[in-house]
XYZ file of C-alpha atoms in Angstrom:
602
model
C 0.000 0.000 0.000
C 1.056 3.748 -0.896
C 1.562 5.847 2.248
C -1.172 8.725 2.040
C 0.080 12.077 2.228
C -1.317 14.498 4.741
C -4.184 16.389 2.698
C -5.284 18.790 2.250
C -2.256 20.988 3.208
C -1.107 18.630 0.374
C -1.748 15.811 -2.075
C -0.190 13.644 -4.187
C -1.202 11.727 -7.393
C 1.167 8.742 -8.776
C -0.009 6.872 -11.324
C 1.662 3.397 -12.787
C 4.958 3.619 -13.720
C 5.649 3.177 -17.475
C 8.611 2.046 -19.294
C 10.844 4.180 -21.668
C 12.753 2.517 -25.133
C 14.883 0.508 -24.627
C 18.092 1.490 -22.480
C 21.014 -0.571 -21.450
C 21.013 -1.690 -17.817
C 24.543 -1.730 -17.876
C 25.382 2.090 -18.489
C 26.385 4.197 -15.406
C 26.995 7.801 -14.404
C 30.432 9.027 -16.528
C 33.361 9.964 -14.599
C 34.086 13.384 -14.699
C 37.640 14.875 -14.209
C 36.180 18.086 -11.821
C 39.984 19.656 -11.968
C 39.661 20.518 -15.698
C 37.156 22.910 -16.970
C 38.147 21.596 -20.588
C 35.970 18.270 -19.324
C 32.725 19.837 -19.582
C 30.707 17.949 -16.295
C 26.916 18.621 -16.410
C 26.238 18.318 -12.668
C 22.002 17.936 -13.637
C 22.895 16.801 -17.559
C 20.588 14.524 -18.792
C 20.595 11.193 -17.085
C 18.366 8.884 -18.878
C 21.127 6.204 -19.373
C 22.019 6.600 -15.851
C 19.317 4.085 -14.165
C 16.418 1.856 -15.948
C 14.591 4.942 -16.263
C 10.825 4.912 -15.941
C 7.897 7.296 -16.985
C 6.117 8.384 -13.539
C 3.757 11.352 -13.093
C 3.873 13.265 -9.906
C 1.621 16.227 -8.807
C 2.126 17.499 -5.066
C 1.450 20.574 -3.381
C 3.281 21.968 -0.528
C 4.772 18.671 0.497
C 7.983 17.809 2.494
C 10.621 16.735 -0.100
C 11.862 14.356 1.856
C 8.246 12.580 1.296
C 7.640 13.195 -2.215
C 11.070 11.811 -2.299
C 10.421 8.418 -0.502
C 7.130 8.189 -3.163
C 9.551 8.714 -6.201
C 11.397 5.989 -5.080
C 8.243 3.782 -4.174
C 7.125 4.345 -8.137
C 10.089 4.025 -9.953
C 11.932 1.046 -7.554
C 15.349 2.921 -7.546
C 17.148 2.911 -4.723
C 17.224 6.060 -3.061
C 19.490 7.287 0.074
C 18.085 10.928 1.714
C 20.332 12.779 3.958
C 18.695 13.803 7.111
C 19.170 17.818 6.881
C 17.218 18.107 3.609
C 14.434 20.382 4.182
C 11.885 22.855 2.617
C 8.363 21.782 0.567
C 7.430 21.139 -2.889
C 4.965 21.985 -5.358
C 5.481 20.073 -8.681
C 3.277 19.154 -11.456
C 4.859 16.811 -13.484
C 3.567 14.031 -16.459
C 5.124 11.654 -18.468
C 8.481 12.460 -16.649
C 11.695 10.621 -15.301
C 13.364 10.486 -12.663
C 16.620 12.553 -13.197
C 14.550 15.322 -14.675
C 11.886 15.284 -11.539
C 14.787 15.349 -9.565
C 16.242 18.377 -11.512
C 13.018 20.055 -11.091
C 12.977 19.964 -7.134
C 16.676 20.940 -6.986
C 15.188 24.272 -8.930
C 12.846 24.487 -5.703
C 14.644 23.601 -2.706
C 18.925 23.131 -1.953
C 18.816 19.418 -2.897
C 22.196 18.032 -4.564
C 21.730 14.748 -5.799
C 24.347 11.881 -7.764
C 23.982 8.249 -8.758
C 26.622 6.376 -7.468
C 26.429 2.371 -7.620
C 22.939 2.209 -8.600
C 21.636 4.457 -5.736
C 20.255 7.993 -5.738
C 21.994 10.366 -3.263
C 20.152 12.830 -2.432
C 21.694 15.499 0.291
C 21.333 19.307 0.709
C 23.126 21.329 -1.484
C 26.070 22.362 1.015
C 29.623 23.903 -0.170
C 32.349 21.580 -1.727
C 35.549 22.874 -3.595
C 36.119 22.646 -7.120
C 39.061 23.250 -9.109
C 39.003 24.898 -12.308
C 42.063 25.319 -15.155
C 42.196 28.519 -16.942
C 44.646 27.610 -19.579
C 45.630 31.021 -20.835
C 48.865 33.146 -20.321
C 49.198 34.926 -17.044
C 49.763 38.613 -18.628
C 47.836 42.232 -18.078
C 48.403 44.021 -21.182
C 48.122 48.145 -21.686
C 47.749 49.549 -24.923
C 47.694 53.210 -25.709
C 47.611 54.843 -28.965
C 47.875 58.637 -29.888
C 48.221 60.454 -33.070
C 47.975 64.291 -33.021
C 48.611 67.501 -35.237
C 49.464 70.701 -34.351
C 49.199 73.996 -36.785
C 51.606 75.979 -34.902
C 54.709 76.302 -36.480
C 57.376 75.524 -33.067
C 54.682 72.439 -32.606
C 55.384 69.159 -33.342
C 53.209 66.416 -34.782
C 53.369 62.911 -32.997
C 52.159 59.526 -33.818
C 53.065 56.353 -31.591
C 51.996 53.425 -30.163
C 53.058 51.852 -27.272
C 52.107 50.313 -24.002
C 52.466 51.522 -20.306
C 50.069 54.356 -18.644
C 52.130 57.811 -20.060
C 49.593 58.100 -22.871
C 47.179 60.794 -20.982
C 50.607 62.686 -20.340
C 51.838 62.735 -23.707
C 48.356 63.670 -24.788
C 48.219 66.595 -22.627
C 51.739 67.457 -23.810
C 50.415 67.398 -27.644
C 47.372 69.451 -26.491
C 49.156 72.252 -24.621
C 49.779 74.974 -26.529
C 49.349 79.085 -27.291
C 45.221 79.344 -27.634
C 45.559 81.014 -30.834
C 46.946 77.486 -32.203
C 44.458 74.342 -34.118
C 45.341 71.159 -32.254
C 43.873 67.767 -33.116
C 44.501 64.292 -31.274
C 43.141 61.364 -31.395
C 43.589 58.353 -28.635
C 42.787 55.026 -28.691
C 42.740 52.944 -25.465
C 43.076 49.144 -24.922
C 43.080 47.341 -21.973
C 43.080 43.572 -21.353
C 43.694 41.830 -17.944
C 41.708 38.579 -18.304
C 42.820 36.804 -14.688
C 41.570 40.152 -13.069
C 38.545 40.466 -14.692
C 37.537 36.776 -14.218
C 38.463 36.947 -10.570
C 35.776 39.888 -10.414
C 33.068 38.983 -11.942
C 33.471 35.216 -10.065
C 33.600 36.958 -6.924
C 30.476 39.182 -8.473
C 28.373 36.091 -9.158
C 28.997 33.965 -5.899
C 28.453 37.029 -3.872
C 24.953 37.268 -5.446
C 23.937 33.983 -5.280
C 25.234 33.954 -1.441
C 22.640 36.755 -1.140
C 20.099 34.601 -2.835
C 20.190 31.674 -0.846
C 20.848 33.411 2.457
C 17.122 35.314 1.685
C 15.706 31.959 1.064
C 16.908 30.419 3.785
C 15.516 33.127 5.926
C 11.931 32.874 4.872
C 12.097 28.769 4.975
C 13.733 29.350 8.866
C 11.103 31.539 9.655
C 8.371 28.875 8.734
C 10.221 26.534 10.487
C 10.706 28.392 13.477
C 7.311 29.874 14.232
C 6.030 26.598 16.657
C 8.833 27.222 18.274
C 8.901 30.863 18.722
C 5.291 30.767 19.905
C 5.966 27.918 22.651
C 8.669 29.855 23.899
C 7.837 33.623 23.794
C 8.809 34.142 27.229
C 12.096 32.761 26.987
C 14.328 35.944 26.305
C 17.197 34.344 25.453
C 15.595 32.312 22.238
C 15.787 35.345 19.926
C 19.769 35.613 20.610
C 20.267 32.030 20.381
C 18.570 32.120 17.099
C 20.621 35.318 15.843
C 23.836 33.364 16.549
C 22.746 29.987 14.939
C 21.652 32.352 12.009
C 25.240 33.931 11.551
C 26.765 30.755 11.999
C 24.786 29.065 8.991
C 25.746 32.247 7.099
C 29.727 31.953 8.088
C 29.203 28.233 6.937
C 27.670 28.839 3.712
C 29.536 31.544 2.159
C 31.371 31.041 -1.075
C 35.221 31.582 -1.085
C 37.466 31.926 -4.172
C 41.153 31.232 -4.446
C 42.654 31.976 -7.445
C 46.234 31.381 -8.483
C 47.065 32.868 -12.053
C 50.817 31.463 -12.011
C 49.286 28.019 -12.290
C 46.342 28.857 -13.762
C 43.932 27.485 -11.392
C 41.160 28.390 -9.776
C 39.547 26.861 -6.483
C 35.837 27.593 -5.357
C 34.326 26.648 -2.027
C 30.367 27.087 -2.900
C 27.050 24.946 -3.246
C 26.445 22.578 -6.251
C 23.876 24.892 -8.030
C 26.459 27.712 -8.115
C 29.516 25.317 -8.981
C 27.376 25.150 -12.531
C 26.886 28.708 -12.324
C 30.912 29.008 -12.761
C 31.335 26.328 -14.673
C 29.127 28.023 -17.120
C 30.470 31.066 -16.999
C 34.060 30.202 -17.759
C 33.454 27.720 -20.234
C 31.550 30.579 -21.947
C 34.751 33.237 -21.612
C 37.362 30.571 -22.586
C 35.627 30.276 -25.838
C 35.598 33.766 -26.515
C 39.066 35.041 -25.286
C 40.538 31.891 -26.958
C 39.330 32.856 -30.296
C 42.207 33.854 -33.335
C 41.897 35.671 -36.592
C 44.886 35.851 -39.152
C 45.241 39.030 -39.994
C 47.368 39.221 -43.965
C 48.277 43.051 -44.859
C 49.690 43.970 -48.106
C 50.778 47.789 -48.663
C 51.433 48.767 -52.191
C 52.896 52.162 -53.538
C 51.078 52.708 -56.829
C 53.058 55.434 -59.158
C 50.391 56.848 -61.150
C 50.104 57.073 -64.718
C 49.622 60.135 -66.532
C 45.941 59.001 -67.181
C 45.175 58.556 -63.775
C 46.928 61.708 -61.997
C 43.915 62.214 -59.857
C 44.394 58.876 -57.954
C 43.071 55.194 -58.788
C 39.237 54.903 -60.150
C 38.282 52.540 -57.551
C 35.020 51.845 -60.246
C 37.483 50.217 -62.358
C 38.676 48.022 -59.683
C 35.359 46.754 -58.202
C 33.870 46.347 -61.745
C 37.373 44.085 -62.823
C 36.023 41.657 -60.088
C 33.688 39.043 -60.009
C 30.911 41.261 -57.835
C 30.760 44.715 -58.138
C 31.152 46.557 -54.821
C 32.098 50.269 -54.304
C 30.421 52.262 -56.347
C 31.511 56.358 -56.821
C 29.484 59.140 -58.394
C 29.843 63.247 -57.800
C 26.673 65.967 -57.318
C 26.500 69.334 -56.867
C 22.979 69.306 -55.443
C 21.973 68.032 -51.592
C 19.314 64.932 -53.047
C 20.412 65.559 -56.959
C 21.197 61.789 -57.154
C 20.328 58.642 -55.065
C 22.110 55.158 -55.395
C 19.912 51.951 -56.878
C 20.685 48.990 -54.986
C 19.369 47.017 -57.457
C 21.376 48.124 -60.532
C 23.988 49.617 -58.455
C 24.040 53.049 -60.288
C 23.725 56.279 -59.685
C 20.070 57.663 -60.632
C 19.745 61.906 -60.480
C 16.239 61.859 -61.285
C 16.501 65.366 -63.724
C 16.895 67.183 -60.176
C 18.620 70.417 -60.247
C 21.665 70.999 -58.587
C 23.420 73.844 -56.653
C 24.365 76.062 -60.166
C 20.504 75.376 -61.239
C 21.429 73.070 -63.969
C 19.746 69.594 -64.575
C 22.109 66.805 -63.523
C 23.353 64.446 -66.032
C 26.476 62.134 -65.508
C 27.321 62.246 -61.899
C 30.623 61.137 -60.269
C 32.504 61.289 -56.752
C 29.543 59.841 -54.412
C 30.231 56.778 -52.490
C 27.483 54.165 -52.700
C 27.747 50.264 -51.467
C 26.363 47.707 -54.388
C 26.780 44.213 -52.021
C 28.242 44.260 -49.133
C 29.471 40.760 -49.639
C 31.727 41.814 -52.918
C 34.807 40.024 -52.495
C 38.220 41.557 -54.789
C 39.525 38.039 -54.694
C 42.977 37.155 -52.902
C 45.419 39.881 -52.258
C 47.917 39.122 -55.070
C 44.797 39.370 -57.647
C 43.955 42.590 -56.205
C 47.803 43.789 -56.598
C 47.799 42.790 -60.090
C 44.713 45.074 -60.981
C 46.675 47.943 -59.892
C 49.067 47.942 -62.468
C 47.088 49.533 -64.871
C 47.176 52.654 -63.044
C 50.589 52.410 -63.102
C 54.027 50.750 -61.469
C 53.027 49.304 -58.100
C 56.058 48.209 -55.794
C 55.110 46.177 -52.869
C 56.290 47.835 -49.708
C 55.554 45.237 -47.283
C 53.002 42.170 -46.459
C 52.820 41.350 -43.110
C 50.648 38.443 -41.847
C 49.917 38.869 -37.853
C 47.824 35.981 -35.844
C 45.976 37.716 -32.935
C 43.772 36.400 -30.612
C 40.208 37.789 -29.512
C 40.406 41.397 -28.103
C 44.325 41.552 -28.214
C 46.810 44.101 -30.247
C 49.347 43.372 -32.368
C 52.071 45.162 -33.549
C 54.458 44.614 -36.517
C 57.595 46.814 -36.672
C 60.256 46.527 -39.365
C 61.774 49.902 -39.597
C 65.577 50.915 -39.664
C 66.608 53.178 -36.409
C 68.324 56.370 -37.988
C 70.827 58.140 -35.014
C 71.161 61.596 -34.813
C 72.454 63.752 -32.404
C 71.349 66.798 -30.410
C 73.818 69.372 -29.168
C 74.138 71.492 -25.870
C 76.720 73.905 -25.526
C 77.259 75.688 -21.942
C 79.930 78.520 -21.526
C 80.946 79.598 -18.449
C 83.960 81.841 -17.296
C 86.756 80.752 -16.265
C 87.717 81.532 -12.605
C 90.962 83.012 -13.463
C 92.116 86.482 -14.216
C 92.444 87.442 -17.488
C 91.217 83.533 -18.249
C 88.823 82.868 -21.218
C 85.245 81.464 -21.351
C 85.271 77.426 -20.474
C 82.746 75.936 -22.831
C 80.876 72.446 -22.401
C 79.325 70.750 -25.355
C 77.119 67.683 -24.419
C 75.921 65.788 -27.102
C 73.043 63.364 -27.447
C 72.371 60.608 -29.280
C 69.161 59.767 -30.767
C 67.055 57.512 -33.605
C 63.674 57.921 -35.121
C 62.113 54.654 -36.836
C 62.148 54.893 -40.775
C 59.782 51.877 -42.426
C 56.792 50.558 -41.307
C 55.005 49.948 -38.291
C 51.116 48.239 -37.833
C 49.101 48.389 -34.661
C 46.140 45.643 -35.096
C 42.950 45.255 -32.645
C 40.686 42.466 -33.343
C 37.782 41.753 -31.820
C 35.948 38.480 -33.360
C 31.903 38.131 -32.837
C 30.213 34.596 -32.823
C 29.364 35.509 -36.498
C 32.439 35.527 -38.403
C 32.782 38.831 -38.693
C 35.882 40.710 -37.192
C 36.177 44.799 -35.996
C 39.447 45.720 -36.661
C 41.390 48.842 -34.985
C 43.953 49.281 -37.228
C 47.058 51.295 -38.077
C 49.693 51.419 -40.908
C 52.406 53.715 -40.628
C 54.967 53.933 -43.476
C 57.898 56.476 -42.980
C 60.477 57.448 -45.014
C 63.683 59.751 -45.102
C 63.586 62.668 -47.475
C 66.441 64.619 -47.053
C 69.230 65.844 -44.105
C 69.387 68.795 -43.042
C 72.298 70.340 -41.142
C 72.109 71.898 -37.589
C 72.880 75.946 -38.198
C 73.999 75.930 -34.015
C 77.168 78.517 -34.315
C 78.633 76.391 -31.370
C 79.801 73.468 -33.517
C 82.386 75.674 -35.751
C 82.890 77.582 -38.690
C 85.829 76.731 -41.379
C 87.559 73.787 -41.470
C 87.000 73.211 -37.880
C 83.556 73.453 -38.666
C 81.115 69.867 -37.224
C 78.122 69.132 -39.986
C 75.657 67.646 -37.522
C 72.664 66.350 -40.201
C 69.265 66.000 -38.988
C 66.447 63.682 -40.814
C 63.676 65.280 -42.777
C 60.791 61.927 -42.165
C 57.629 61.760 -44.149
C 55.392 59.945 -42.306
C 52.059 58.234 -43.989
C 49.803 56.950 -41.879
C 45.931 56.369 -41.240
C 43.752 54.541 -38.585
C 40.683 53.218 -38.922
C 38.127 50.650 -37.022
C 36.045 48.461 -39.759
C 34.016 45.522 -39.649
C 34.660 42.743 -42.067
C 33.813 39.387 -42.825
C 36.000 36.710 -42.700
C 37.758 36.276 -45.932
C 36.870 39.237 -47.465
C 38.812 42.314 -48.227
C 39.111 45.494 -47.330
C 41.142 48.264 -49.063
C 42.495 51.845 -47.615
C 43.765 54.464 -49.925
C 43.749 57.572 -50.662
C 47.776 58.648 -49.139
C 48.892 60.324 -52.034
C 52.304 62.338 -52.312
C 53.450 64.370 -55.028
C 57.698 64.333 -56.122
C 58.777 67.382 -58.230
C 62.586 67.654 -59.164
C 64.264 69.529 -61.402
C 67.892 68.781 -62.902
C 69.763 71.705 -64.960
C 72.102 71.509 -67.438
C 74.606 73.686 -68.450
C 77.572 74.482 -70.369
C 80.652 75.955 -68.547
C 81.642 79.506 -69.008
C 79.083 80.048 -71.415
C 76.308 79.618 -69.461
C 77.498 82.334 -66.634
C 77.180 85.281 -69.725
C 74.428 88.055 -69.137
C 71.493 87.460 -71.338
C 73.338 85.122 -73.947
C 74.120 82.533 -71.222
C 70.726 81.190 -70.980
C 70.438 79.836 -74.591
C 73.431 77.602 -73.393
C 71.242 76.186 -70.148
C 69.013 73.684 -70.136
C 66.359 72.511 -67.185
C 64.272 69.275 -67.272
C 61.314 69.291 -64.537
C 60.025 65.844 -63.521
C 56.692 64.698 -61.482
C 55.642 61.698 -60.084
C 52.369 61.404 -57.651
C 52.393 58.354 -56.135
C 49.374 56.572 -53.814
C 49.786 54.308 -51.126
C 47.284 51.510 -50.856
C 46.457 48.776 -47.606
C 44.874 45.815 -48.191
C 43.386 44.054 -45.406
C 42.295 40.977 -45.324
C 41.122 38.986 -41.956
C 40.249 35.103 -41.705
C 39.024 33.254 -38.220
C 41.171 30.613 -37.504
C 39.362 27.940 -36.374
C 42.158 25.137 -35.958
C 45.810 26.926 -35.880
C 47.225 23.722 -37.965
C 49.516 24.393 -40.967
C 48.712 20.133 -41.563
C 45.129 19.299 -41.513
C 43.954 22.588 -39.777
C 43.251 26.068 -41.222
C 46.362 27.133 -41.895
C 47.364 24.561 -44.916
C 47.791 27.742 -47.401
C 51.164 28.295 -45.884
C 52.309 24.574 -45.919
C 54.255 25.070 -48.860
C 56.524 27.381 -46.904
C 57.729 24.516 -44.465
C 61.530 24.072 -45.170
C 60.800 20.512 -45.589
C 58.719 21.110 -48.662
C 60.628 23.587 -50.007
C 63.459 22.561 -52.477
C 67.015 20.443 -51.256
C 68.815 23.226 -53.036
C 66.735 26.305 -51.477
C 69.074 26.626 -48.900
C 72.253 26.084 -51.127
C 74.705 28.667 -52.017
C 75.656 29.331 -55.070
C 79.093 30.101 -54.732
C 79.456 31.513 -58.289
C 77.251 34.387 -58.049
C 77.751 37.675 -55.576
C 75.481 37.513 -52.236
């Protein structure tokens, strides 16, 4: 016979257990490695396989778990052990279910932890245990700062870095000082990534809440238990400090505590069962994100332009030479003259008038997007459709691999040394004496080639944001220090100091992976001029021109970036993502590639 539950505070219906499929009586609970967060360890996964699992429906209301626990078992003929402490009642409506998800259920309802362990269902309260967790990433805080600035004042000076370390708001407030008559502009960008810290707040974040959770709910459900008690014993005065004590005791006992050691990258957590999952699903969720990768290939080309296209490249050329059209350009005088046709991708002016009054016909110089999915093709395609705007010369083509929210930066530059001078003259201390004089010189270098600051951040939809930042610099000329202090004559010192051009641009864009995007637009303009002339002859008055001859020469040049990002799913040059680049192994490379040839020059 069923034991009747006490009605009608509560009641309970259980109707024949049924069978499920068939299941293997042979299958038990998995083994779970709790030390190693890369083991994922459902603590209520599915258990279906666990036990012969029946069907069983169960509808109670307000009733002791421990009860509703002994019925479950009475049903189903499991074998189940309940720890004395459990505590707190029940109110579950539940058909056609079995018995690990009933027991999930109830867990959702009352601090009940339960396992199956040698064919036996423990079910206890859901007290504190310690659980390890691995963190396998690297134990480093990285600070990223990034400033470019210009100045219109003519003793100001331009600067452009990027570097790590905290001295960017001073350097920024060095750039911005200035007369107030004077046009400043800056620009800083700010990255900051300390994943051990952050992780060790937000844990401490999430147990703290739950602590306050369960503490609340263990307040009401002490209350209810307590209120016999209190009412027996209302006269007793010291109850209500006995009861305060017990209270802080239980809280004491049930508190989380973290312990986190980044050297090893461990973590250890003292908490209850239910918020063991909570962390377990909280770093398996930022592992998966910080540990994501994107490949990041760069090519910067230097186009020389062509007579034909002096006023830079015609990008429509470009996007119409690949397979999908993609930027499209047109130019208007008028606010709404022309609007862009998705659908034919072309420029439409709809015989509006612009600015001057005049009807618009063939516009040109408006930006417009055709598909948003155009692809140019790979990067060495791309450079080849340059060439008929003229020479291209590859500058560089770096490739950088950077993980999820981290920055990059590629330097290949040669460090040019010049030196400063100070000069300090003093008298001498004797009479008659002459002036002592000190020079003190110092020796510096300023970076001439190319340097690339990259910030990817990679969403669960293939797409990347990229912060990023090409600098190419080059020397164009010395020019000597006038300082009267180093000489005159033949004891005179030529100190030379580098004129740089610096080319640069930053940008954040969003791309998809494997696709393309371009930057242009640096252009720079060379004018020489070389004169000839014929000695003696050419120094006469008047006649002495006819005998000179000058030859002026122009080239414009325009430097283009191409970017191109790809998620990295498996970082394996084999079988992995990365088989592009296994021709580049030395071991498939040529047995003479390394050879040399000791008949031509190095």
């Amino acid at each position: 016979m069923r034991p009747r539950l006490d009605a009608p505070s509560h009641a309970a219906l259980h109707l024949p257990a049924h069978p499920v499929t068939k299941t293997s009586p042979q299958e038990t609970y998995p083994e779970v490695d709790f030390t190693d967060i890369e083991a994922p360890r459902a603590l209520k996964a599915p258990l279906k396989s666990a036990t012969p699992t029946l069907l069983i429906n169960l509808v109670v209301q307000e009733a002791p778990v421990q009860e509703v626990l002994l019925a479950i078992a009475r049903e189903s003929g499991l074998n189940i052990d309940i720890h004395p402490g459990l505590r707190g009642k029940v109110t579950l409506h539940a058909l056609q279910q079995s018995v690990p998800s009933i027991l999930a259920r109830l867990s959702r309802q009352v601090d009940m932890y339960y396992e199956w362990s040698n064919g036996v269902w423990l079910i206890t309260p859901d007290t504190p245990v310690i659980r390890s967790y691995k963190l396998n990433y690297v134990n480093i805080s990285r600070d990223t700062t990034g400033y470019i600035g210009v100045a219109s004042e003519i003793n100001s000076t331009g600067r452009a870095a990027t570097g790590g370390g905290n001295s960017g708001g001073a350097q920024l407030a060095t750039l911005l000082s200035g007369n107030s008559n004077s046009s400043r502009t800056a620009v800083t960008s700010q990255a900051r990534f300390h994943l051990w810290e952050s992780v060790i707040e937000n844990i401490q974040a999430l147990l703290d809440d739950t602590d306050k959770a369960t503490t609340a709910r263990d307040e009401v459900l002490e209350s209810h238990a307590l209120a016999p008690e209190t009412a027996a014993g209302a006269n007793d005065a010291a109850s209500p400090v006995v009861a305060e004590k017990v209270k802080q005791a239980q809280v004491r006992w049930r508190a989380s505590r973290l312990i986190a050691n980044p050297e090893t990258g461990i973590v250890t957590i003292r908490t209850s069962q239910s918020q063991q999952a909570q962390v377990r699903a909280y770093l398996e969720s930022v592992m998966q994100v910080a540990a994501r990768q994107v490949l990041i290939e760069a090519t910067i080309v230097e186009v020389e332009l062509s007579k034909s296209f002096q006023m830079g490249i015609d990008w429509s050329r470009l996007s119409a030479s690949a397979e999908q059209r993609g930027w499209q350009f047109a130019q208007s005088l008028g606010n709404d003259a022309a609007q862009f046709n998705r659908k034919s991708g072309s420029w439409e002016s709809n015989n509006s008038k612009n600015a001057l009054g005049q009807n618009n016909g063939n516009v040109a110089l408006m930006l417009g997007y055709f598909n948003p999915f155009s692809r140019l093709g790979n990067l060495s395609a791309s450079v080849t459709l340059l060439e008929q705007f003229g020479k291209t010369r590859v500058l560089s083509s770096p490739k950088l691999m950077v993980l999820n929210n981290q920055t990059a930066i590629l330097k290949v530059v040669d460090n040019l040394v010049y030196f400063t001078i100070q000069s300090q003259i003093s008298q001498g201390s004797s009479v008659g004496g002459g002036n002592l004089q000190a020079v003190t010189t110092t020796a510096n270098t300023v970076p001439v080639g190319l340097v690339m600051a990259v910030t990817a951040q990679i969403n669960s939809h293939q797409r990347v944001n990229l912060n990023v930042r090409p600098t190419v610099s080059k020397v164009l000329r010395y020019i000597e220090d006038p300082n009267p202090q180093l000489g005159t004559g033949s004891n005179r010192i030529v100190s030379s100091i580098p004129e740089i051009q610096v080319r640069e641009m930053e940008s954040v864009l969003n791309i998809a992976t494997g696709h393309i995007a371009v930057l242009g637009g640096l252009m720079q303009e060379d004018q020489r001029e070389f004169t000839d002339r014929i000695p003696g002859v050419s120094r006469l008055p008047i006649l002495g021109q006819a005998f000179v001859g000058k030859n002026q020469a122009a080239k414009k040049t325009e430097l283009i970036v191409f970017l191109r990002p790809t998620v990295i799913g498996r970082a394996d040059v084999n079988a992995g993502d990365l088989q592009s680049f296994q021709p580049l192994l030395p071991e498939a490379l040529p047995a003479d590639a390394f050879e040399l040839n000791l008949g031509e020059p190095l």
